[in-house]
Short mmCIF file of C-alpha atoms and ligand atoms in Angstrom, two decimals:
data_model
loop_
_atom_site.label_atom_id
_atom_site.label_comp_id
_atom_site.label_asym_id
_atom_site.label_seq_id
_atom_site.Cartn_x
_atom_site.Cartn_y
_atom_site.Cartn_z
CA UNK A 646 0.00 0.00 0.00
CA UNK A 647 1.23 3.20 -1.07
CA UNK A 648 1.64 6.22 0.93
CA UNK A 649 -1.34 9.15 0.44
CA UNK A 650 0.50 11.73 -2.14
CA UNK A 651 -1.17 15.26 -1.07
CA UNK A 652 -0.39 17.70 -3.09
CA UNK A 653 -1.40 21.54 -2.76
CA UNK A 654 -2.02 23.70 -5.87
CA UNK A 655 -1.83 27.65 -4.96
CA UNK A 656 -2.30 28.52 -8.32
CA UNK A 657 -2.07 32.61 -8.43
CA UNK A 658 -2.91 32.78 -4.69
CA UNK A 659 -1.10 34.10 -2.01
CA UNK A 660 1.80 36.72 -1.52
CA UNK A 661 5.19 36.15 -1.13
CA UNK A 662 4.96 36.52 2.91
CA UNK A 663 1.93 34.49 3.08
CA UNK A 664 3.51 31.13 1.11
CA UNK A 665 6.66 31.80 3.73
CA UNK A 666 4.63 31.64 6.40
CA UNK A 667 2.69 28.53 5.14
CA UNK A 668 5.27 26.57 4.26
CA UNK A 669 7.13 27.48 7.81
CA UNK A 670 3.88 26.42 9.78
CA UNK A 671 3.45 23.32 7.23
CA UNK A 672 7.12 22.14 7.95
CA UNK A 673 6.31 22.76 11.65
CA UNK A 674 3.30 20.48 11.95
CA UNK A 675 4.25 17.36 9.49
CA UNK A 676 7.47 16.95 11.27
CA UNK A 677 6.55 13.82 13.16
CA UNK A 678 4.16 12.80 9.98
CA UNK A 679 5.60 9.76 7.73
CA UNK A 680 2.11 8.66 6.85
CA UNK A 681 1.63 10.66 3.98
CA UNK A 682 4.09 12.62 1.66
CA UNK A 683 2.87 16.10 0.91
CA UNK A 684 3.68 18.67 -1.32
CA UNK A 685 2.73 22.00 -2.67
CA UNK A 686 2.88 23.89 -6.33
CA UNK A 687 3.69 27.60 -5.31
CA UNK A 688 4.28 29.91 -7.98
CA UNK A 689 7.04 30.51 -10.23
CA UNK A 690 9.36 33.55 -8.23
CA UNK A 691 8.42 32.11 -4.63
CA UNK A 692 10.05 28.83 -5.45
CA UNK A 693 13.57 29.37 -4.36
CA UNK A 694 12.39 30.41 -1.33
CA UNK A 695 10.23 27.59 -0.64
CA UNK A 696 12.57 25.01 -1.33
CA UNK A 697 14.80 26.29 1.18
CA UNK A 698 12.34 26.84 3.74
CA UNK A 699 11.03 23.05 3.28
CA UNK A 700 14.95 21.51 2.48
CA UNK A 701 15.69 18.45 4.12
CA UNK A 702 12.00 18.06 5.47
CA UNK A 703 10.60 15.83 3.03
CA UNK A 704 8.04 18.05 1.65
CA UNK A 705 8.23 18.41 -2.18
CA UNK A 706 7.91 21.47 -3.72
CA UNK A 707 6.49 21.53 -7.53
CA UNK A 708 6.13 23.79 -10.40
CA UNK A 709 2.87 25.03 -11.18
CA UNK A 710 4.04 24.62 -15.13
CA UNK A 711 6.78 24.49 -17.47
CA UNK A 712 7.65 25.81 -21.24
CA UNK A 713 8.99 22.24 -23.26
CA UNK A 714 12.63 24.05 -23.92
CA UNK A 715 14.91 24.05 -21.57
CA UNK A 716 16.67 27.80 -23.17
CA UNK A 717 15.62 30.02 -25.62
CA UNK A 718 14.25 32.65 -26.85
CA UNK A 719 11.30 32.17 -25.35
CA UNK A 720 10.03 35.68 -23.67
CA UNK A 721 8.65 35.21 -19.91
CA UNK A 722 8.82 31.52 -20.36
CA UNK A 723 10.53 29.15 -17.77
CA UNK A 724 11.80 25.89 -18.32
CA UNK A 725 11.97 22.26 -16.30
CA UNK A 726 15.84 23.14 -16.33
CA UNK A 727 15.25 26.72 -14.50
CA UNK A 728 12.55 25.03 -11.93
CA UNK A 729 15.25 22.28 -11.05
CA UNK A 730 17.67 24.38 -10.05
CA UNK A 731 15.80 26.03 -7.35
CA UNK A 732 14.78 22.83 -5.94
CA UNK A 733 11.75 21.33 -7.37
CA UNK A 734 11.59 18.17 -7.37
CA UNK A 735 8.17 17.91 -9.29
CA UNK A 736 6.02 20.19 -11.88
CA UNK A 737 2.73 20.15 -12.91
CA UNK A 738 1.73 19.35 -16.94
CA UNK A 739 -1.58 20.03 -18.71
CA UNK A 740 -3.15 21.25 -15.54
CA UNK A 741 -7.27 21.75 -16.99
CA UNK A 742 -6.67 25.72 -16.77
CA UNK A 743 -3.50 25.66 -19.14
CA UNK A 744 -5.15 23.14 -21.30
CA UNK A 745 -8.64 25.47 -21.44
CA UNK A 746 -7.58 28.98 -20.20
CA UNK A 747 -4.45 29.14 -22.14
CA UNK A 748 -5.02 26.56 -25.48
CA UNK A 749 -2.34 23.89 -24.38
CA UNK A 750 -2.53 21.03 -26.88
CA UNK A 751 -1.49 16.76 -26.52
CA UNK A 752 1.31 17.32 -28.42
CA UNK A 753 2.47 20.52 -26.56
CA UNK A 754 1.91 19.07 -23.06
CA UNK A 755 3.99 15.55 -24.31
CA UNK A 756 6.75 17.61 -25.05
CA UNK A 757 6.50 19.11 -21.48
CA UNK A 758 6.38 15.87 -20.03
CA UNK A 759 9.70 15.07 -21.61
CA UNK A 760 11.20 18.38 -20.88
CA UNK A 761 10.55 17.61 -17.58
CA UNK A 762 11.68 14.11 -17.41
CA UNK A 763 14.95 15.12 -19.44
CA UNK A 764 15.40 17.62 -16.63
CA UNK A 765 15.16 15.10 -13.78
CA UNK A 766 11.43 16.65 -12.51
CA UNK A 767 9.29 14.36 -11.70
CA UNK A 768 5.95 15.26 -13.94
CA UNK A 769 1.87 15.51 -11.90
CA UNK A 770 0.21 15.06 -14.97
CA UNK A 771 -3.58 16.37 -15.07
CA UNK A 772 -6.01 14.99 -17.26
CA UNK A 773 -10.05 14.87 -16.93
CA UNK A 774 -13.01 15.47 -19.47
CA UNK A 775 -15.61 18.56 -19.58
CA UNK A 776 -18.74 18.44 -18.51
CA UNK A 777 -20.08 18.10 -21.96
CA UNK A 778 -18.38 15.34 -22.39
CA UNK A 779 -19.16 12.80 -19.39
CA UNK A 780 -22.78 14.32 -19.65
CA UNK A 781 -22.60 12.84 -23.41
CA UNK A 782 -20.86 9.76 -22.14
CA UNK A 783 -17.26 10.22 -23.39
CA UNK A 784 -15.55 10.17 -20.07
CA UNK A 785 -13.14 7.12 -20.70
CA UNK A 786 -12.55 7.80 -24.79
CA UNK A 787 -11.48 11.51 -23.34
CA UNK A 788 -9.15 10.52 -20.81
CA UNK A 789 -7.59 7.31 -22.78
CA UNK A 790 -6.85 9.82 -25.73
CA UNK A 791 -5.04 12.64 -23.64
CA UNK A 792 -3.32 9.84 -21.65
CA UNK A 793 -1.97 8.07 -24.56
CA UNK A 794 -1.32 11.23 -26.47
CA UNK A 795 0.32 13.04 -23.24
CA UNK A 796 2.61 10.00 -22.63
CA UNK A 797 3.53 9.23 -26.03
CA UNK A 798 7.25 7.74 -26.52
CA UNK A 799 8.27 7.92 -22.56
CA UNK A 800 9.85 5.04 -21.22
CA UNK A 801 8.49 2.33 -19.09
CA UNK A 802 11.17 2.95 -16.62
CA UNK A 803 10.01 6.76 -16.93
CA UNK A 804 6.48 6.26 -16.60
CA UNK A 805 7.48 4.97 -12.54
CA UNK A 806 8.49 9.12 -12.07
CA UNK A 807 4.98 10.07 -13.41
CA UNK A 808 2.19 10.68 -11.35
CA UNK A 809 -1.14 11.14 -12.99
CA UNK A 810 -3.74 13.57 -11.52
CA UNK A 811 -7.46 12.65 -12.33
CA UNK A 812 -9.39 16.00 -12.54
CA UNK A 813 -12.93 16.19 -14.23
CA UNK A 814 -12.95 19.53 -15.04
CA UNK A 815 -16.32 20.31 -13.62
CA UNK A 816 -15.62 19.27 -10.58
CA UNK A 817 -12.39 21.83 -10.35
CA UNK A 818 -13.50 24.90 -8.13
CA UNK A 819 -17.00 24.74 -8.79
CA UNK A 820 -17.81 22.78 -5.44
CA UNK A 821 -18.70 19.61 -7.14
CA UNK A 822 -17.30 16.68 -6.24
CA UNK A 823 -16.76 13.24 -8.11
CA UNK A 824 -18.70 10.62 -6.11
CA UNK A 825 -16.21 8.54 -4.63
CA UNK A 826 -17.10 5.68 -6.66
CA UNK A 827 -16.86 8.14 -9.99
CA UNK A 828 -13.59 8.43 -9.51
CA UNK A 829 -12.66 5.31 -8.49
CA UNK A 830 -13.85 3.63 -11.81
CA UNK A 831 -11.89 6.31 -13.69
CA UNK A 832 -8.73 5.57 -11.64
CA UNK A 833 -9.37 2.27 -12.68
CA UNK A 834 -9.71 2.52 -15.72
CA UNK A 835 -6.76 4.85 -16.10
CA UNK A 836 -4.61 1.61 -13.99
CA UNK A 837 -5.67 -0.48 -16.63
CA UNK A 838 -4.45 1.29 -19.43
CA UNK A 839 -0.85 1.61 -17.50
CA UNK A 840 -1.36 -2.15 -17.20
CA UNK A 841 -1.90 -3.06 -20.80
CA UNK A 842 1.09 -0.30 -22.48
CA UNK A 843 3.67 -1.08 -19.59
CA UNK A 844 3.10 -4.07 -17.33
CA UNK A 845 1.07 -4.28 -14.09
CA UNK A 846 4.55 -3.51 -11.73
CA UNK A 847 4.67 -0.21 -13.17
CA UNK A 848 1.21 0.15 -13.14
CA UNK A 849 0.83 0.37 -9.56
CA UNK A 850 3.80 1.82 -8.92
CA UNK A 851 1.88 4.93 -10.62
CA UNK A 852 0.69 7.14 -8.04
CA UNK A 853 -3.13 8.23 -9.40
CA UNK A 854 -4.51 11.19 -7.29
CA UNK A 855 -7.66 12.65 -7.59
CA UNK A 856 -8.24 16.17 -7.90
CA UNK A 857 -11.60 18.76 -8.21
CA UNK A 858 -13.09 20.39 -5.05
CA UNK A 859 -11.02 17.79 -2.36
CA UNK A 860 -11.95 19.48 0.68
CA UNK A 861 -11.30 18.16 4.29
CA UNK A 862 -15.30 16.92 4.23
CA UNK A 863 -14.89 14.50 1.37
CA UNK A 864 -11.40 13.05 1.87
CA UNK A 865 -12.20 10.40 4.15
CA UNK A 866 -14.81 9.07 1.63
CA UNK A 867 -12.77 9.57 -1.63
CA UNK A 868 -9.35 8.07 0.31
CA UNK A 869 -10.95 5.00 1.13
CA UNK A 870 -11.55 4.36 -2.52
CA UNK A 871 -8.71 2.03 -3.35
CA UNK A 872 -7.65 3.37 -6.97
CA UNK A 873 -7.31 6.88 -5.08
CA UNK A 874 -3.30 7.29 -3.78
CA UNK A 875 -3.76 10.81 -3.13
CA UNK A 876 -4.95 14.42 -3.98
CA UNK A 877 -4.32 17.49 -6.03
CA UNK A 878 -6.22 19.86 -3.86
CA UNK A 879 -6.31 23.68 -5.17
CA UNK A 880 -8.79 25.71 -3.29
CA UNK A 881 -8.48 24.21 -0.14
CA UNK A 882 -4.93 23.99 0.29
CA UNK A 883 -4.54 27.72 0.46
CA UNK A 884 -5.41 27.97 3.90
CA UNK A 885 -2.89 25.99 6.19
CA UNK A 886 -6.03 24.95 8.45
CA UNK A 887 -7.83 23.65 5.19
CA UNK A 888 -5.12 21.55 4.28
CA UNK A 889 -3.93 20.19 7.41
CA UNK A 890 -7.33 18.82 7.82
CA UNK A 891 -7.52 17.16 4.39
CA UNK A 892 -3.55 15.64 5.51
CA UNK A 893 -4.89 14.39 9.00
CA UNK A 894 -7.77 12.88 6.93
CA UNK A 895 -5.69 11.13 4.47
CA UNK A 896 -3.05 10.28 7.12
CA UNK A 897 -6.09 7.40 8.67
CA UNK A 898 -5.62 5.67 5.41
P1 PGA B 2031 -9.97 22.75 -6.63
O1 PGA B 2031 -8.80 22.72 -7.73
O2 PGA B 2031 -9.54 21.84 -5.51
O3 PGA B 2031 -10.09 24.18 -6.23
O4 PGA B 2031 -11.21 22.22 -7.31
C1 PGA B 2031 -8.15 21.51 -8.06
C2 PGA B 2031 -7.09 21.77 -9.09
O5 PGA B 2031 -7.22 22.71 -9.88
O6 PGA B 2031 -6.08 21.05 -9.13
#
């Protein structure tokens, strides 16, 4: 059984002082934890910072995003290179809002992935359908194709570094949850593709969390789902008190 993976997504939240402070207080209260690993995806120019704050504590710091370069001429870009040197140890690829907010494509986000991987980050790759499309039944057809597509020509000894986050889009900050068992049979199904293109070891070595309005109400239920190893949590894990709870709540499983 693998650890909970809890990881927090600020997004643009928070100031400088504030995502200090946090990650202080977090380091502070998980230092007797070793039931979950935890981790959060500050933004870009508080990074350094974290990482030294949370060095040496276990807690990994990600990337909110990365351009699929590593140099360039590539104006207010920043690449998996840039975001290793600070200290990340992970980065977030085709997160719903870069994919629908900003027009990310397969193709694009594969070539992340690799930048990523080539850089020694380990990629938290999002993928989920629209509302539209589980209301018209296309769930599985839309998350098999970006899956496949976004993990095109990796490894099998790669894929172990991946971690795939399960987020329906209409469940992200709108309040809606996936029912626990929802997800689950996604999760599932997403295992079962690892299974058939790489072998069931690597398979569930894969660490699938679930993401989309994770609050410290729902954890319990959606934890106890066995495909579930973890969260991506956005809105709630901008408040330390939010968070902690959903970590406590994980931390039973
Ligand atoms: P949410 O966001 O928890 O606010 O729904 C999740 C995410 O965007 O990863």
């Amino acid at each position: 059984m693998k650890k909970p993976f809890i990881v927090g997504n600020w997004k643009m939240n928070l100031t400088l002082a504030e995502g200090v402070e946090f990650a202080q207080s977090l380091r502070n209260s998980l230092s007797n934890s070793n039931k979950i690993i935890c981790g959060i995806c500050p933004p870009f120019i508080f990074l350094k910072d974290i990482c030294k704050i949370l060095e040496g504590s276990g807690i990994k710091v990600s990337a909110q995003n990365i351009h699929s370069e590593q140099r360039g001429a590539y104006t207010g870009e920043i690449s998996a290179l840039m975001v290793k040197e600070v200290g990340c140890s992970h980065v977030l690829v085709g997160h719903s809002e870069r994919r629908h907010i900003f027009g990310e494509t397969d193709s694009f986000i594969n070539s992340k992935l690799k930048a990523a991987l080539s850089a020694n980050l380990k990629p938290i790759l999002c993928i989920g359908e629209k509302l539209n499309e589980r209301e018209d039944g296309r769930t599985k057809y839309v998350v098999k194709n970006q899956l496949k597509d976004n993990l095109r020509g990796i490894n099998a000894d790669r894929i172990k570094e991946c971690v795939i986050a399960y987020e329906p889009v209409w469940a992200i900050g709108t309040g809606k949850t996936a029912l626990p068992e929802q997800a689950n049979e996604v999760h599932a199904f997403i295992r079962g593709i690892l299974t058939g293109d790489y072998g069931e070891d690597i398979a569930d070595s894969v660490y699938i969390q679930y993401g989309g309005s994770v609050k410290p109400e729902n954890t319990g239920e959606l934890m106890a789902q066995p495909e579930i190893d973890g969260f991506l949590v956005g809105g709630a894990s901008i408040k330390l008190e939010s968070f902690s709870k959903i970590i406590e709540a994980a931390s039973n499983y």
